[in-house]
PDB file of C-alpha atoms in Angstrom:
ATOM      1  CA  MET A   4      54.428  73.258  96.625  1.00  0.00           C
ATOM      2  CA  ALA A   5      57.402  71.457  97.688  1.00  0.00           C
ATOM      3  CA  ASP A   6      57.356  71.071 101.186  1.00  0.00           C
ATOM      4  CA  VAL A   7      60.357  73.237 103.856  1.00  0.00           C
ATOM      5  CA  HIS A   8      61.548  69.599 104.755  1.00  0.00           C
ATOM      6  CA  GLU A   9      61.790  68.278 101.091  1.00  0.00           C
ATOM      7  CA  CYS A  10      63.830  72.166 100.401  1.00  0.00           C
ATOM      8  CA  TYR A  11      66.149  71.529 102.896  1.00  0.00           C
ATOM      9  CA  LYS A  12      67.078  68.255 102.195  1.00  0.00           C
ATOM     10  CA  LEU A  13      66.947  69.159  97.987  1.00  0.00           C
ATOM     11  CA  LYS A  14      69.970  71.852  98.825  1.00  0.00           C
ATOM     12  CA  VAL A  15      71.564  69.162 101.474  1.00  0.00           C
ATOM     13  CA  ASN A  16      72.375  67.085  98.818  1.00  0.00           C
ATOM     14  CA  PHE A  17      73.038  69.124  96.227  1.00  0.00           C
ATOM     15  CA  LEU A  18      76.112  70.827  98.135  1.00  0.00           C
ATOM     16  CA  ARG A  19      77.456  67.396  98.678  1.00  0.00           C
ATOM     17  CA  GLU A  20      77.353  66.656  95.150  1.00  0.00           C
ATOM     18  CA  LYS A  21      79.054  70.043  94.172  1.00  0.00           C
ATOM     19  CA  ASN A  22      81.778  68.997  96.842  1.00  0.00           C
ATOM     20  CA  LYS A  23      82.280  65.355  95.472  1.00  0.00           C
ATOM     21  CA  SER A  24      83.793  67.111  92.570  1.00  0.00           C
ATOM     22  CA  ILE A  25      85.881  68.855  93.938  1.00  0.00           C
ATOM     23  CA  VAL A  26      89.689  67.346  94.043  1.00  0.00           C
ATOM     24  CA  LYS A  27      92.047  68.990  96.319  1.00  0.00           C
ATOM     25  CA  ARG A  28      95.281  69.112  94.272  1.00  0.00           C
ATOM     26  CA  LYS A  29      98.364  68.404  96.863  1.00  0.00           C
ATOM     27  CA  LYS A  30     100.897  71.141  97.451  1.00  0.00           C
ATOM     28  CA  LEU A  31     104.182  70.616  95.075  1.00  0.00           C
ATOM     29  CA  LEU A  32     107.329  72.100  97.208  1.00  0.00           C
ATOM     30  CA  SER A  33     109.680  74.308  95.192  1.00  0.00           C
ATOM     31  CA  SER A  34     112.388  72.701  96.886  1.00  0.00           C
ATOM     32  CA  ASP A  35     111.520  69.108  95.980  1.00  0.00           C
ATOM     33  CA  TYR A  36     111.350  69.697  92.042  1.00  0.00           C
ATOM     34  CA  ILE A  37     112.487  71.128  89.429  1.00  0.00           C
ATOM     35  CA  ILE A  38     109.648  72.930  86.952  1.00  0.00           C
ATOM     36  CA  LYS A  39     109.940  72.803  83.091  1.00  0.00           C
ATOM     37  CA  LYS A  40     106.927  74.509  81.388  1.00  0.00           C
ATOM     38  CA  ARG A  41     106.608  72.896  78.283  1.00  0.00           C
ATOM     39  CA  GLN A  42     106.079  75.091  75.023  1.00  0.00           C
ATOM     40  CA  PRO A  43     102.455  75.908  74.053  1.00  0.00           C
ATOM     41  CA  PHE A  44     102.621  75.958  70.680  1.00  0.00           C
ATOM     42  CA  ASP A  45     104.055  73.055  67.945  1.00  0.00           C
ATOM     43  CA  ALA A  46     106.941  73.928  66.799  1.00  0.00           C
ATOM     44  CA  LYS A  47     106.840  71.306  63.968  1.00  0.00           C
ATOM     45  CA  ARG A  48     103.556  73.464  62.523  1.00  0.00           C
ATOM     46  CA  LYS A  49     105.579  76.673  62.229  1.00  0.00           C
ATOM     47  CA  ARG A  50     105.499  78.964  59.427  1.00  0.00           C
ATOM     48  CA  ASP A  51     107.801  81.602  57.925  1.00  0.00           C
ATOM     49  CA  LYS A  52     104.493  84.010  58.497  1.00  0.00           C
ATOM     50  CA  ASP A  53     104.109  83.357  61.769  1.00  0.00           C
ATOM     51  CA  ILE A  54     105.717  85.544  64.362  1.00  0.00           C
ATOM     52  CA  PHE A  55     105.423  84.296  68.474  1.00  0.00           C
ATOM     53  CA  ILE A  56     105.536  87.424  70.814  1.00  0.00           C
ATOM     54  CA  THR A  57     107.944  87.310  73.993  1.00  0.00           C
ATOM     55  CA  ASN A  58     108.375  89.409  76.816  1.00  0.00           C
ATOM     56  CA  LYS A  59     111.789  89.128  76.698  1.00  0.00           C
ATOM     57  CA  THR A  60     111.931  90.145  73.064  1.00  0.00           C
ATOM     58  CA  ASN A  61     113.118  94.133  72.093  1.00  0.00           C
ATOM     59  CA  PHE A  62     109.238  95.643  70.709  1.00  0.00           C
ATOM     60  CA  LYS A  63     111.558  97.962  67.936  1.00  0.00           C
ATOM     61  CA  ALA A  64     113.432  94.405  66.770  1.00  0.00           C
ATOM     62  CA  GLN A  65     109.993  92.735  66.630  1.00  0.00           C
ATOM     63  CA  LEU A  66     108.330  95.663  64.931  1.00  0.00           C
ATOM     64  CA  LYS A  67     111.462  95.770  62.761  1.00  0.00           C
ATOM     65  CA  LYS A  68     110.791  91.955  61.866  1.00  0.00           C
ATOM     66  CA  CYS A  69     107.330  91.887  61.116  1.00  0.00           C
ATOM     67  CA  GLU A  70     108.452  95.183  58.804  1.00  0.00           C
ATOM     68  CA  LYS A  71     110.853  93.017  56.886  1.00  0.00           C
ATOM     69  CA  PHE A  72     108.165  89.955  56.223  1.00  0.00           C
ATOM     70  CA  LEU A  73     105.562  92.770  54.797  1.00  0.00           C
ATOM     71  CA  ASN A  74     108.348  94.614  52.238  1.00  0.00           C
ATOM     72  CA  ASN A  75     109.426  91.361  51.123  1.00  0.00           C
ATOM     73  CA  GLY A  76     106.222  90.513  49.253  1.00  0.00           C
ATOM     74  CA  ASN A  77     104.436  88.521  51.949  1.00  0.00           C
ATOM     75  CA  PHE A  78     100.727  89.715  51.910  1.00  0.00           C
ATOM     76  CA  GLU A  79     100.315  88.621  55.599  1.00  0.00           C
ATOM     77  CA  ILE A  80     101.891  87.589  58.890  1.00  0.00           C
ATOM     78  CA  ILE A  81     100.407  86.489  61.855  1.00  0.00           C
ATOM     79  CA  ILE A  82     100.839  87.423  65.332  1.00  0.00           C
ATOM     80  CA  HIS A  83     100.722  85.101  68.131  1.00  0.00           C
ATOM     81  CA  GLY A  84     100.281  86.618  71.946  1.00  0.00           C
ATOM     82  CA  LEU A  85      99.640  84.363  74.862  1.00  0.00           C
ATOM     83  CA  GLY A  86      99.544  85.036  78.524  1.00  0.00           C
ATOM     84  CA  SER A  87     100.884  88.639  79.710  1.00  0.00           C
ATOM     85  CA  THR A  88     102.049  89.519  75.741  1.00  0.00           C
ATOM     86  CA  ILE A  89      98.551  89.842  74.948  1.00  0.00           C
ATOM     87  CA  GLN A  90      98.899  93.876  75.430  1.00  0.00           C
ATOM     88  CA  LYS A  91     101.953  93.400  73.320  1.00  0.00           C
ATOM     89  CA  ALA A  92     100.998  91.520  70.608  1.00  0.00           C
ATOM     90  CA  CYS A  93      98.021  94.015  70.418  1.00  0.00           C
ATOM     91  CA  SER A  94     100.130  97.269  70.637  1.00  0.00           C
ATOM     92  CA  LEU A  95     102.359  95.358  67.703  1.00  0.00           C
ATOM     93  CA  ALA A  96      99.762  94.820  65.031  1.00  0.00           C
ATOM     94  CA  LEU A  97      97.777  98.744  65.914  1.00  0.00           C
ATOM     95  CA  GLN A  98     102.014  99.821  65.277  1.00  0.00           C
ATOM     96  CA  LEU A  99     101.686  97.914  62.165  1.00  0.00           C
ATOM     97  CA  GLN A 100      98.466  99.182  61.023  1.00  0.00           C
ATOM     98  CA  GLU A 101      99.564 103.134  61.550  1.00  0.00           C
ATOM     99  CA  ILE A 102     102.717 103.017  59.952  1.00  0.00           C
ATOM    100  CA  HIS A 103     100.999 101.538  56.788  1.00  0.00           C
ATOM    101  CA  TYR A 104      98.378 104.295  56.665  1.00  0.00           C
ATOM    102  CA  GLY A 105      95.554 102.010  57.234  1.00  0.00           C
ATOM    103  CA  SER A 106      96.718  99.754  53.877  1.00  0.00           C
ATOM    104  CA  ILE A 107      96.872  96.695  56.569  1.00  0.00           C
ATOM    105  CA  GLU A 108      93.584  94.929  57.597  1.00  0.00           C
ATOM    106  CA  LEU A 109      93.650  92.857  61.445  1.00  0.00           C
ATOM    107  CA  ASP A 110      91.710  89.860  61.811  1.00  0.00           C
ATOM    108  CA  ILE A 111      91.922  88.799  65.752  1.00  0.00           C
ATOM    109  CA  LYS A 112      91.228  85.891  67.005  1.00  0.00           C
ATOM    110  CA  THR A 113      91.625  84.908  70.432  1.00  0.00           C
ATOM    111  CA  SER A 114      91.951  81.164  72.111  1.00  0.00           C
ATOM    112  CA  THR A 115      92.573  78.912  75.896  1.00  0.00           C
ATOM    113  CA  ILE A 116      95.460  76.940  75.186  1.00  0.00           C
ATOM    114  CA  SER A 117      96.161  74.316  77.613  1.00  0.00           C
ATOM    115  CA  ILE A 118      99.900  74.089  79.138  1.00  0.00           C
ATOM    116  CA  ILE A 119     101.344  71.414  80.234  1.00  0.00           C
ATOM    117  CA  ASP A 120     104.277  72.045  82.945  1.00  0.00           C
ATOM    118  CA  ASP A 121     106.363  68.861  84.405  1.00  0.00           C
ATOM    119  CA  PHE A 122     107.889  68.662  88.106  1.00  0.00           C
ATOM    120  CA  GLU A 123     110.606  66.530  87.824  1.00  0.00           C
ATOM    121  CA  PRO A 124     112.104  65.762  91.153  1.00  0.00           C
ATOM    122  CA  LEU A 125     115.386  66.113  92.588  1.00  0.00           C
ATOM    123  CA  ASP A 126     114.760  63.415  95.118  1.00  0.00           C
ATOM    124  CA  ASP A 127     113.877  59.724  94.519  1.00  0.00           C
ATOM    125  CA  ASN A 128     111.165  59.434  97.179  1.00  0.00           C
ATOM    126  CA  VAL A 129     109.087  62.262  95.374  1.00  0.00           C
ATOM    127  CA  ASP A 130     106.982  61.177  92.271  1.00  0.00           C
ATOM    128  CA  TYR A 131     106.870  62.845  88.830  1.00  0.00           C
ATOM    129  CA  GLU A 132     104.021  65.192  88.197  1.00  0.00           C
ATOM    130  CA  THR A 133     102.327  67.180  85.238  1.00  0.00           C
ATOM    131  CA  ILE A 134     100.207  70.108  85.780  1.00  0.00           C
ATOM    132  CA  ASN A 135      97.611  71.252  83.182  1.00  0.00           C
ATOM    133  CA  ARG A 136      96.948  74.900  82.941  1.00  0.00           C
ATOM    134  CA  ASN A 137      94.782  76.819  80.833  1.00  0.00           C
ATOM    135  CA  ASN A 138      96.157  80.367  79.856  1.00  0.00           C
ATOM    136  CA  SER A 139      94.641  83.020  76.945  1.00  0.00           C
ATOM    137  CA  ALA A 140      95.999  83.669  73.832  1.00  0.00           C
ATOM    138  CA  ILE A 141      95.628  85.902  70.671  1.00  0.00           C
ATOM    139  CA  HIS A 142      96.151  85.288  67.063  1.00  0.00           C
ATOM    140  CA  ILE A 143      96.253  88.512  65.085  1.00  0.00           C
ATOM    141  CA  ARG A 144      96.404  87.920  60.994  1.00  0.00           C
ATOM    142  CA  VAL A 145      97.611  91.319  59.552  1.00  0.00           C
ATOM    143  CA  TYR A 146      97.164  91.138  56.474  1.00  0.00           C
ATOM    144  CA  ARG A 147      97.328  94.377  53.409  1.00  0.00           C
ATOM    145  CA  LYS A 148      94.096  95.009  51.781  1.00  0.00           C
ATOM    146  CA  PHE A 149      95.810  95.620  48.384  1.00  0.00           C
ATOM    147  CA  SER A 150      99.229  95.270  46.491  1.00  0.00           C
ATOM    148  CA  ILE A 151     101.778  98.023  46.695  1.00  0.00           C
ATOM    149  CA  SER A 152     102.371  97.355  43.076  1.00  0.00           C
ATOM    150  CA  THR A 153      98.699  98.952  42.191  1.00  0.00           C
ATOM    151  CA  LEU A 154     100.187 102.118  44.113  1.00  0.00           C
ATOM    152  CA  LYS A 155     103.022 103.224  42.158  1.00  0.00           C
ATOM    153  CA  TYR A 156     103.143 105.909  39.594  1.00  0.00           C
ATOM    154  CA  GLN A 157     102.809 103.798  36.138  1.00  0.00           C
ATOM    155  CA  GLU A 158     104.422 105.638  32.901  1.00  0.00           C
TER     156      GLU A 158
END
């Protein structure tokens, strides 16, 4: 069994090692910098079936856009939500499923996306800074179980 003094030494050494890995980030004053946020999703990889949800876009407009894609013969769309728009993306997918009376299935994936913020200096005395941060994201694949043509009345 370990001696009491040995346990205390182990605890002190553990705390020292733990505190070594913590790097304090210096405070960046907003009066010294212009903050420019990079786009989290790559615009080159965007496909026609991708729909990105934002807080600025009207919910009904996004719903109509999704309806237009599904009614034009597309079998699937992918709804992407980032951060605070996750709830809006889920509501949109569930609304689509309700409108189509259960003929639509949902495949939901969550992830963490790295976002880069650029701090461009206003003065020459300050250095250019970048900060990486993580944000949660959701990707909802909305697809039809079966084709609409099979539902049409055949004579």
